[in-house]
């Protein structure tokens, strides 16, 4: 048995979760979250921009790393924002 | 008291028509008087699956536009006189009938003494869906363990509740392939049910018999040997209120295929 194949078997044995079943489940859950929340993409974009504008008054944000997404938490849908702060602006 | 059940899915090609035909035949064989109503106007198919295509004289639009009596349009199945089909029109479209006319039609079917009226809903969420759900008091959602049909089914759950006041739809997961699930290559029935969060009515395994029986115009629920046929009969029994355990899909591998697997060279 070739070594990579052997590794694959081992992975299966330990139930690694990159099989197509868990991939499809995750994709489906994510798309359904958006469907159910019924927030159109342009509105998400607008929310993101306005959040950014408000927060930028107080802190400097790494815009490249900013993530605003819908996620599922305890059976409900939550808007989760991951906002890396580069530095706090000095208040006048 | 008649029960009026719409069979719907959102996405096309998941097995609504096959399910309608098979549940109709299975219920009729259990002694129920069943009317099947093809609401897919313009894309008539239920007659083909039932093998009744050569007996159509009048259709649903003829009845609605009063060119014939309801009784004249109903096709009695010769294999089981308890089963009747009201075919869709083929040369018209969804706008030929409106929800009020559907309600009237179903009331008239109830008058005829049918204990079950099963409505085969067209794919989509537009006028055809509104027509098919207008008169129903119960809903069955058919889906496959596949991303797009589950997504559409989720939309349908919401639409049924919001627009048709059909709460608590029941789920049939169709075309299940146990071997793929076992290899983590397909969502399991539990996965689908967990995502849609509605009550499971039945599980139909993928079965080549569906194709051969449809070729002949004989619903697979008439076949004693087919796994899918057995599954459909179980669903019919559950609809009638019997407690029937879900098919153990593992068994469908059979003794010989398990034996083959045992000796298979990997």
mmCIF file of C-alpha atoms in Angstrom:
data_model
loop_
_atom_site.group_PDB
_atom_site.id
_atom_site.type_symbol
_atom_site.label_atom_id
_atom_site.label_comp_id
_atom_site.label_asym_id
_atom_site.label_seq_id
_atom_site.Cartn_x
_atom_site.Cartn_y
_atom_site.Cartn_z
ATOM 1 C CA UNK A 1 0.000 0.000 0.000
ATOM 2 C CA UNK A 2 1.316 3.382 -1.001
ATOM 3 C CA UNK A 3 2.029 5.681 1.888
ATOM 4 C CA UNK A 4 -0.430 8.475 0.944
ATOM 5 C CA UNK A 5 -3.202 5.890 0.618
ATOM 6 C CA UNK A 6 -2.255 4.567 4.027
ATOM 7 C CA UNK A 7 -2.516 8.075 5.446
ATOM 8 C CA UNK A 8 -5.925 8.480 3.863
ATOM 9 C CA UNK A 9 -7.130 5.301 5.575
ATOM 10 C CA UNK A 10 -5.828 6.551 8.885
ATOM 11 C CA UNK A 11 -7.626 9.844 8.361
ATOM 12 C CA UNK A 12 -10.855 8.010 7.651
ATOM 13 C CA UNK A 13 -10.366 5.957 10.761
ATOM 14 C CA UNK A 14 -10.173 9.075 12.885
ATOM 15 C CA UNK A 15 -13.120 10.659 11.107
ATOM 16 C CA UNK A 16 -11.421 13.672 9.608
ATOM 17 C CA UNK A 17 -14.030 16.153 8.547
ATOM 18 C CA UNK A 18 -12.907 17.138 5.066
ATOM 19 C CA UNK A 19 -15.125 14.530 3.416
ATOM 20 C CA UNK A 20 -17.720 15.799 0.945
ATOM 21 C CA UNK A 21 -20.554 15.089 3.361
ATOM 22 C CA UNK A 22 -19.321 17.565 5.965
ATOM 23 C CA UNK A 23 -18.317 20.041 3.272
ATOM 24 C CA UNK A 24 -21.807 20.040 1.807
ATOM 25 C CA UNK A 25 -23.407 20.264 5.247
ATOM 26 C CA UNK A 26 -21.366 23.338 6.115
ATOM 27 C CA UNK A 27 -22.036 25.012 2.768
ATOM 28 C CA UNK A 28 -25.734 24.299 3.087
ATOM 29 C CA UNK A 29 -25.957 25.610 6.635
ATOM 30 C CA UNK A 30 -24.205 28.814 5.658
ATOM 31 C CA UNK A 31 -26.377 29.435 2.601
ATOM 32 C CA UNK A 32 -29.541 28.687 4.571
ATOM 33 C CA UNK A 33 -28.516 31.153 7.262
ATOM 34 C CA UNK A 34 -28.431 33.867 4.637
ATOM 35 C CA UNK A 35 -31.679 32.645 3.038
ATOM 36 C CA UNK A 36 -33.506 32.558 6.359
ATOM 37 C CA UNK A 37 -32.183 35.875 7.574
ATOM 38 C CA UNK A 38 -33.329 37.365 4.285
ATOM 39 C CA UNK A 39 -30.697 40.103 4.297
ATOM 40 C CA UNK A 40 -29.860 41.078 0.715
ATOM 41 C CA UNK A 41 -26.163 41.250 -0.174
ATOM 42 C CA UNK A 42 -26.217 45.030 -0.843
ATOM 43 C CA UNK A 43 -27.679 45.595 2.634
ATOM 44 C CA UNK A 44 -24.918 43.475 4.190
ATOM 45 C CA UNK A 45 -22.371 45.579 2.331
ATOM 46 C CA UNK A 46 -23.998 48.783 3.554
ATOM 47 C CA UNK A 47 -24.067 47.548 7.157
ATOM 48 C CA UNK A 48 -20.419 46.647 6.881
ATOM 49 C CA UNK A 49 -19.495 50.066 5.523
ATOM 50 C CA UNK A 50 -21.470 51.942 8.177
ATOM 51 C CA UNK A 51 -20.099 49.810 10.992
ATOM 52 C CA UNK A 52 -16.652 50.565 9.692
ATOM 53 C CA UNK A 53 -17.362 54.286 9.524
ATOM 54 C CA UNK A 54 -18.612 54.439 13.112
ATOM 55 C CA UNK A 55 -15.790 52.364 14.558
ATOM 56 C CA UNK A 56 -13.176 54.251 12.559
ATOM 57 C CA UNK A 57 -14.001 57.373 14.551
ATOM 58 C CA UNK A 58 -12.475 55.719 17.606
ATOM 59 C CA UNK A 59 -10.039 53.105 16.374
ATOM 60 C CA UNK A 60 -7.922 52.434 13.327
ATOM 61 C CA UNK A 61 -9.121 49.229 11.691
ATOM 62 C CA UNK A 62 -7.274 46.781 9.474
ATOM 63 C CA UNK A 63 -9.729 46.865 6.599
ATOM 64 C CA UNK A 64 -8.122 43.926 4.807
ATOM 65 C CA UNK A 65 -8.768 41.616 7.755
ATOM 66 C CA UNK A 66 -12.267 42.856 8.556
ATOM 67 C CA UNK A 67 -14.914 40.141 8.519
ATOM 68 C CA UNK A 68 -18.640 40.659 8.974
ATOM 69 C CA UNK A 69 -20.703 37.508 8.543
ATOM 70 C CA UNK A 70 -23.883 35.811 9.569
ATOM 71 C CA UNK A 71 -23.229 32.817 11.732
ATOM 72 C CA UNK A 72 -25.277 30.385 13.682
ATOM 73 C CA UNK A 73 -24.996 30.504 17.428
ATOM 74 C CA UNK A 74 -27.151 28.408 19.752
ATOM 75 C CA UNK A 75 -29.857 27.885 17.179
ATOM 76 C CA UNK A 76 -30.231 31.560 16.357
ATOM 77 C CA UNK A 77 -28.607 33.642 13.692
ATOM 78 C CA UNK A 78 -25.999 36.141 14.818
ATOM 79 C CA UNK A 79 -24.108 38.848 13.015
ATOM 80 C CA UNK A 80 -20.506 38.143 13.882
ATOM 81 C CA UNK A 81 -17.915 40.798 13.205
ATOM 82 C CA UNK A 82 -14.209 40.214 13.487
ATOM 83 C CA UNK A 83 -12.566 43.623 13.527
ATOM 84 C CA UNK A 84 -8.794 43.770 13.958
ATOM 85 C CA UNK A 85 -7.816 47.050 15.606
ATOM 86 C CA UNK A 86 -4.430 48.467 14.602
ATOM 87 C CA UNK A 87 -4.414 51.304 17.091
ATOM 88 C CA UNK A 88 -6.713 53.413 19.190
ATOM 89 C CA UNK A 89 -7.200 56.966 18.078
ATOM 90 C CA UNK A 90 -6.358 59.598 20.657
ATOM 91 C CA UNK A 91 -9.450 61.413 21.814
ATOM 92 C CA UNK A 92 -9.255 65.163 21.401
ATOM 93 C CA UNK B 1 -63.847 13.495 5.923
ATOM 94 C CA UNK B 2 -61.301 13.837 3.130
ATOM 95 C CA UNK B 3 -57.664 14.688 3.564
ATOM 96 C CA UNK B 4 -56.168 17.064 1.036
ATOM 97 C CA UNK B 5 -52.386 16.741 0.778
ATOM 98 C CA UNK B 6 -50.095 18.713 -1.514
ATOM 99 C CA UNK B 7 -46.809 17.089 -2.561
ATOM 100 C CA UNK B 8 -44.244 19.794 -3.186
ATOM 101 C CA UNK B 9 -40.479 20.425 -3.279
ATOM 102 C CA UNK B 10 -39.468 23.736 -4.806
ATOM 103 C CA UNK B 11 -36.832 22.187 -7.034
ATOM 104 C CA UNK B 12 -37.801 20.112 -10.028
ATOM 105 C CA UNK B 13 -36.770 16.529 -10.615
ATOM 106 C CA UNK B 14 -36.606 15.388 -6.999
ATOM 107 C CA UNK B 15 -39.517 12.954 -7.309
ATOM 108 C CA UNK B 16 -42.782 14.804 -6.604
ATOM 109 C CA UNK B 17 -44.711 13.137 -9.407
ATOM 110 C CA UNK B 18 -43.276 9.700 -8.705
ATOM 111 C CA UNK B 19 -44.127 10.153 -5.026
ATOM 112 C CA UNK B 20 -47.676 11.296 -5.796
ATOM 113 C CA UNK B 21 -48.282 8.331 -8.097
ATOM 114 C CA UNK B 22 -46.848 5.813 -5.665
ATOM 115 C CA UNK B 23 -48.572 7.103 -2.553
ATOM 116 C CA UNK B 24 -51.835 7.271 -4.511
ATOM 117 C CA UNK B 25 -51.547 3.689 -5.669
ATOM 118 C CA UNK B 26 -50.410 2.428 -2.260
ATOM 119 C CA UNK B 27 -53.266 4.190 -0.447
ATOM 120 C CA UNK B 28 -55.780 2.891 -2.995
ATOM 121 C CA UNK B 29 -54.465 -0.635 -2.491
ATOM 122 C CA UNK B 30 -55.091 -0.178 1.232
ATOM 123 C CA UNK B 31 -58.746 0.436 0.468
ATOM 124 C CA UNK B 32 -58.756 4.234 0.422
ATOM 125 C CA UNK B 33 -60.617 6.121 -2.279
ATOM 126 C CA UNK B 34 -57.955 8.352 -3.777
ATOM 127 C CA UNK B 35 -58.022 11.223 -6.263
ATOM 128 C CA UNK B 36 -54.737 12.407 -7.747
ATOM 129 C CA UNK B 37 -54.727 15.944 -9.049
ATOM 130 C CA UNK B 38 -51.969 16.999 -11.443
ATOM 131 C CA UNK B 39 -51.494 20.726 -10.815
ATOM 132 C CA UNK B 40 -48.522 21.035 -13.163
ATOM 133 C CA UNK B 41 -50.484 22.719 -15.949
ATOM 134 C CA UNK B 42 -48.530 22.846 -19.195
ATOM 135 C CA UNK B 43 -46.098 20.117 -18.149
ATOM 136 C CA UNK B 44 -48.383 17.128 -17.678
ATOM 137 C CA UNK B 45 -46.559 14.054 -16.355
ATOM 138 C CA UNK B 46 -48.504 12.282 -13.630
ATOM 139 C CA UNK B 47 -50.578 10.462 -16.285
ATOM 140 C CA UNK B 48 -47.377 9.001 -17.759
ATOM 141 C CA UNK B 49 -46.011 7.746 -14.455
ATOM 142 C CA UNK B 50 -49.378 6.060 -13.840
ATOM 143 C CA UNK B 51 -49.613 4.699 -17.398
ATOM 144 C CA UNK B 52 -52.932 6.467 -17.984
ATOM 145 C CA UNK B 53 -51.842 8.824 -20.778
ATOM 146 C CA UNK B 54 -53.948 7.131 -23.470
ATOM 147 C CA UNK B 55 -57.174 7.533 -21.569
ATOM 148 C CA UNK B 56 -57.237 11.314 -21.214
ATOM 149 C CA UNK B 57 -60.244 13.009 -22.793
ATOM 150 C CA UNK B 58 -60.761 16.063 -20.605
ATOM 151 C CA UNK B 59 -58.403 17.818 -18.207
ATOM 152 C CA UNK B 60 -58.382 20.139 -15.201
ATOM 153 C CA UNK B 61 -58.813 23.291 -17.325
ATOM 154 C CA UNK B 62 -61.806 21.766 -19.131
ATOM 155 C CA UNK B 63 -63.420 21.211 -15.729
ATOM 156 C CA UNK B 64 -62.617 24.708 -14.482
ATOM 157 C CA UNK B 65 -63.890 26.311 -17.689
ATOM 158 C CA UNK B 66 -66.987 24.093 -17.540
ATOM 159 C CA UNK B 67 -66.510 22.321 -20.821
ATOM 160 C CA UNK B 68 -67.166 19.036 -19.022
ATOM 161 C CA UNK B 69 -68.318 17.618 -15.709
ATOM 162 C CA UNK B 70 -65.725 16.718 -13.079
ATOM 163 C CA UNK B 71 -66.740 13.073 -13.329
ATOM 164 C CA UNK B 72 -66.083 13.047 -17.076
ATOM 165 C CA UNK B 73 -62.522 14.271 -16.592
ATOM 166 C CA UNK B 74 -61.636 11.836 -13.792
ATOM 167 C CA UNK B 75 -59.817 8.763 -15.109
ATOM 168 C CA UNK B 76 -60.463 5.648 -13.080
ATOM 169 C CA UNK B 77 -57.462 3.330 -12.848
ATOM 170 C CA UNK B 78 -58.417 -0.125 -14.167
ATOM 171 C CA UNK B 79 -55.846 -1.816 -11.904
ATOM 172 C CA UNK B 80 -57.549 -0.333 -8.883
ATOM 173 C CA UNK B 81 -60.913 1.433 -9.259
ATOM 174 C CA UNK B 82 -60.297 3.208 -5.937
ATOM 175 C CA UNK B 83 -57.740 5.371 -7.726
ATOM 176 C CA UNK B 84 -58.667 8.264 -10.020
ATOM 177 C CA UNK B 85 -56.611 10.889 -11.823
ATOM 178 C CA UNK B 86 -57.575 14.406 -12.770
ATOM 179 C CA UNK B 87 -54.966 15.230 -15.434
ATOM 180 C CA UNK B 88 -53.341 18.612 -15.981
ATOM 181 C CA UNK B 89 -53.845 20.446 -19.258
ATOM 182 C CA UNK B 90 -50.879 20.170 -21.585
ATOM 183 C CA UNK B 91 -51.533 23.061 -23.977
ATOM 184 C CA UNK B 92 -52.294 25.743 -21.392
ATOM 185 C CA UNK B 93 -50.184 27.375 -18.679
ATOM 186 C CA UNK B 94 -50.332 28.029 -14.939
ATOM 187 C CA UNK B 95 -52.492 31.135 -15.364
ATOM 188 C CA UNK B 96 -55.380 29.055 -16.766
ATOM 189 C CA UNK B 97 -56.420 28.234 -13.180
ATOM 190 C CA UNK B 98 -56.487 30.429 -10.071
ATOM 191 C CA UNK B 99 -56.416 29.482 -6.370
ATOM 192 C CA UNK B 100 -60.172 30.030 -5.897
ATOM 193 C CA UNK B 101 -60.958 27.707 -8.781
ATOM 194 C CA UNK B 102 -58.642 25.108 -7.255
ATOM 195 C CA UNK B 103 -60.463 25.364 -3.945
ATOM 196 C CA UNK B 104 -63.794 24.858 -5.700
ATOM 197 C CA UNK B 105 -62.389 21.889 -7.606
ATOM 198 C CA UNK B 106 -61.157 20.224 -4.433
ATOM 199 C CA UNK B 107 -64.523 20.834 -2.732
ATOM 200 C CA UNK B 108 -66.188 19.072 -5.662
ATOM 201 C CA UNK B 109 -63.735 16.159 -5.355
ATOM 202 C CA UNK B 110 -64.615 15.873 -1.665
ATOM 203 C CA UNK B 111 -68.293 15.664 -2.672
ATOM 204 C CA UNK B 112 -67.392 12.680 -4.839
ATOM 205 C CA UNK B 113 -66.441 10.844 -1.670
ATOM 206 C CA UNK B 114 -62.662 10.587 -1.985
ATOM 207 C CA UNK B 115 -60.921 9.942 1.336
ATOM 208 C CA UNK B 116 -57.591 11.258 -0.002
ATOM 209 C CA UNK B 117 -56.953 14.001 -2.513
ATOM 210 C CA UNK B 118 -53.254 14.217 -3.406
ATOM 211 C CA UNK B 119 -52.120 17.293 -5.324
ATOM 212 C CA UNK B 120 -48.949 17.047 -7.415
ATOM 213 C CA UNK B 121 -47.416 20.527 -7.194
ATOM 214 C CA UNK B 122 -45.307 21.949 -10.030
ATOM 215 C CA UNK B 123 -41.700 22.983 -9.382
ATOM 216 C CA UNK B 124 -41.104 26.630 -8.520
ATOM 217 C CA UNK B 125 -42.717 29.087 -6.130
ATOM 218 C CA UNK B 126 -44.932 31.081 -8.474
ATOM 219 C CA UNK B 127 -48.559 30.798 -9.586
ATOM 220 C CA UNK B 128 -48.478 27.005 -9.977
ATOM 221 C CA UNK B 129 -47.277 26.597 -6.390
ATOM 222 C CA UNK B 130 -49.964 28.996 -5.152
ATOM 223 C CA UNK B 131 -52.647 27.053 -7.040
ATOM 224 C CA UNK B 132 -51.485 23.684 -5.791
ATOM 225 C CA UNK B 133 -51.253 24.751 -2.150
ATOM 226 C CA UNK B 134 -54.440 26.853 -2.049
ATOM 227 C CA UNK B 135 -56.816 24.000 -1.304
ATOM 228 C CA UNK B 136 -54.488 21.709 0.655
ATOM 229 C CA UNK B 137 -54.713 21.206 4.402
ATOM 230 C CA UNK B 138 -51.544 19.108 4.696
ATOM 231 C CA UNK B 139 -48.200 19.222 2.903
ATOM 232 C CA UNK B 140 -45.486 16.715 2.099
ATOM 233 C CA UNK B 141 -42.092 18.054 1.048
ATOM 234 C CA UNK B 142 -39.945 15.800 -1.120
ATOM 235 C CA UNK B 143 -36.215 16.412 -1.198
ATOM 236 C CA UNK B 144 -32.991 14.631 -2.151
ATOM 237 C CA UNK B 145 -29.879 14.519 0.079
ATOM 238 C CA UNK B 146 -28.239 17.101 -2.150
ATOM 239 C CA UNK B 147 -27.479 20.782 -1.559
ATOM 240 C CA UNK B 148 -29.773 22.531 -4.041
ATOM 241 C CA UNK B 149 -32.883 20.482 -3.370
ATOM 242 C CA UNK B 150 -32.481 20.907 0.413
ATOM 243 C CA UNK B 151 -32.053 24.649 0.004
ATOM 244 C CA UNK B 152 -35.219 24.842 -2.092
ATOM 245 C CA UNK B 153 -37.068 22.647 0.390
ATOM 246 C CA UNK B 154 -36.143 25.108 3.140
ATOM 247 C CA UNK B 155 -37.656 27.949 1.098
ATOM 248 C CA UNK B 156 -40.796 25.894 0.631
ATOM 249 C CA UNK B 157 -41.128 25.261 4.379
ATOM 250 C CA UNK B 158 -41.141 29.038 4.899
ATOM 251 C CA UNK B 159 -43.511 29.736 2.005
ATOM 252 C CA UNK B 160 -45.986 27.061 3.068
ATOM 253 C CA UNK B 161 -46.220 28.598 6.500
ATOM 254 C CA UNK B 162 -46.288 32.243 5.417
ATOM 255 C CA UNK B 163 -48.435 32.090 2.307
ATOM 256 C CA UNK B 164 -50.495 28.928 2.430
ATOM 257 C CA UNK B 165 -50.977 28.608 6.193
ATOM 258 C CA UNK B 166 -49.700 25.052 5.975
ATOM 259 C CA UNK B 167 -47.808 24.438 9.181
ATOM 260 C CA UNK B 168 -45.925 21.268 10.083
ATOM 261 C CA UNK B 169 -45.160 19.897 6.632
ATOM 262 C CA UNK B 170 -43.811 16.348 6.574
ATOM 263 C CA UNK B 171 -40.539 15.355 4.935
ATOM 264 C CA UNK B 172 -39.761 12.588 2.467
ATOM 265 C CA UNK B 173 -36.073 12.151 1.668
ATOM 266 C CA UNK B 174 -35.925 10.559 -1.753
ATOM 267 C CA UNK B 175 -33.111 8.943 -3.748
ATOM 268 C CA UNK B 176 -31.045 8.068 -0.692
ATOM 269 C CA UNK B 177 -27.873 6.119 -1.415
ATOM 270 C CA UNK B 178 -26.807 4.302 1.754
ATOM 271 C CA UNK B 179 -23.420 3.244 0.390
ATOM 272 C CA UNK B 180 -22.469 6.859 -0.316
ATOM 273 C CA UNK B 181 -23.664 7.968 3.112
ATOM 274 C CA UNK B 182 -21.624 5.223 4.684
ATOM 275 C CA UNK B 183 -18.537 6.553 2.882
ATOM 276 C CA UNK B 184 -19.278 10.111 4.052
ATOM 277 C CA UNK B 185 -19.966 11.146 0.474
ATOM 278 C CA UNK B 186 -23.609 12.109 0.884
ATOM 279 C CA UNK B 187 -25.697 13.839 3.541
ATOM 280 C CA UNK B 188 -27.535 11.340 5.682
ATOM 281 C CA UNK B 189 -31.280 11.443 6.260
ATOM 282 C CA UNK B 190 -30.533 12.741 9.771
ATOM 283 C CA UNK B 191 -28.393 15.548 8.332
ATOM 284 C CA UNK B 192 -31.207 16.660 6.041
ATOM 285 C CA UNK B 193 -33.822 16.420 8.755
ATOM 286 C CA UNK B 194 -31.675 18.330 11.225
ATOM 287 C CA UNK B 195 -31.146 21.141 8.718
ATOM 288 C CA UNK B 196 -34.793 21.435 7.662
ATOM 289 C CA UNK B 197 -36.121 20.799 11.185
ATOM 290 C CA UNK B 198 -39.405 19.236 10.080
ATOM 291 C CA UNK B 199 -40.880 15.830 10.893
ATOM 292 C CA UNK B 200 -39.684 12.891 8.826
ATOM 293 C CA UNK B 201 -42.409 10.910 7.051
ATOM 294 C CA UNK B 202 -40.290 8.555 5.022
ATOM 295 C CA UNK B 203 -37.026 7.599 3.382
ATOM 296 C CA UNK B 204 -36.981 6.279 -0.186
ATOM 297 C CA UNK B 205 -33.778 4.572 -1.328
ATOM 298 C CA UNK B 206 -32.414 5.152 -4.819
ATOM 299 C CA UNK B 207 -33.752 2.239 -6.834
ATOM 300 C CA UNK B 208 -33.357 1.345 -10.527
ATOM 301 C CA UNK B 209 -36.882 -0.063 -10.355
ATOM 302 C CA UNK B 210 -38.194 3.524 -10.405
ATOM 303 C CA UNK B 211 -36.933 3.919 -13.963
ATOM 304 C CA UNK B 212 -38.113 0.543 -15.224
ATOM 305 C CA UNK B 213 -41.518 0.858 -13.577
ATOM 306 C CA UNK B 214 -41.965 4.375 -14.935
ATOM 307 C CA UNK B 215 -40.996 3.020 -18.369
ATOM 308 C CA UNK B 216 -43.963 0.692 -18.077
ATOM 309 C CA UNK B 217 -46.338 3.139 -16.417
ATOM 310 C CA UNK B 218 -46.660 0.987 -13.323
ATOM 311 C CA UNK B 219 -45.983 2.697 -9.978
ATOM 312 C CA UNK B 220 -43.226 0.896 -8.113
ATOM 313 C CA UNK B 221 -45.393 0.657 -4.983
ATOM 314 C CA UNK B 222 -47.203 -2.175 -6.818
ATOM 315 C CA UNK B 223 -43.992 -4.205 -6.834
ATOM 316 C CA UNK B 224 -43.417 -6.564 -3.934
ATOM 317 C CA UNK B 225 -39.699 -6.869 -4.578
ATOM 318 C CA UNK B 226 -38.638 -3.240 -4.986
ATOM 319 C CA UNK B 227 -37.054 -1.471 -2.010
ATOM 320 C CA UNK B 228 -38.477 1.870 -3.086
ATOM 321 C CA UNK B 229 -41.892 0.261 -3.493
ATOM 322 C CA UNK B 230 -41.703 -1.059 0.050
ATOM 323 C CA UNK B 231 -40.638 2.363 1.301
ATOM 324 C CA UNK B 232 -43.581 4.042 -0.451
ATOM 325 C CA UNK B 233 -46.031 1.535 1.020
ATOM 326 C CA UNK B 234 -44.586 2.283 4.458
ATOM 327 C CA UNK B 235 -45.103 6.013 3.888
ATOM 328 C CA UNK B 236 -48.734 5.352 2.884
ATOM 329 C CA UNK B 237 -49.282 3.380 6.074
ATOM 330 C CA UNK B 238 -47.792 6.212 8.145
ATOM 331 C CA UNK B 239 -50.092 8.704 6.406
ATOM 332 C CA UNK B 240 -53.018 6.544 7.505
ATOM 333 C CA UNK B 241 -51.767 6.807 11.070
ATOM 334 C CA UNK B 242 -49.931 3.506 11.498
ATOM 335 C CA UNK B 243 -46.638 3.382 13.358
ATOM 336 C CA UNK B 244 -44.146 1.916 10.893
ATOM 337 C CA UNK B 245 -40.409 1.913 11.627
ATOM 338 C CA UNK B 246 -38.135 3.529 9.021
ATOM 339 C CA UNK B 247 -36.529 1.117 6.544
ATOM 340 C CA UNK B 248 -33.145 -0.021 7.645
ATOM 341 C CA UNK B 249 -31.133 1.150 4.672
ATOM 342 C CA UNK B 250 -28.180 -1.009 5.611
ATOM 343 C CA UNK B 251 -30.214 -4.056 4.687
ATOM 344 C CA UNK B 252 -30.471 -2.872 1.134
ATOM 345 C CA UNK B 253 -26.899 -3.988 0.574
ATOM 346 C CA UNK B 254 -28.122 -7.550 0.814
ATOM 347 C CA UNK B 255 -26.273 -10.609 1.930
ATOM 348 C CA UNK B 256 -24.438 -11.191 -1.341
ATOM 349 C CA UNK B 257 -23.212 -7.675 -1.778
ATOM 350 C CA UNK B 258 -21.968 -7.719 1.794
ATOM 351 C CA UNK B 259 -20.216 -10.996 1.048
ATOM 352 C CA UNK B 260 -18.696 -9.448 -2.058
ATOM 353 C CA UNK B 261 -17.530 -6.493 -0.012
ATOM 354 C CA UNK B 262 -15.941 -8.810 2.501
ATOM 355 C CA UNK B 263 -13.794 -10.391 -0.159
ATOM 356 C CA UNK B 264 -13.255 -7.259 -2.185
ATOM 357 C CA UNK B 265 -9.650 -6.371 -2.935
ATOM 358 C CA UNK B 266 -9.036 -2.775 -2.056
#
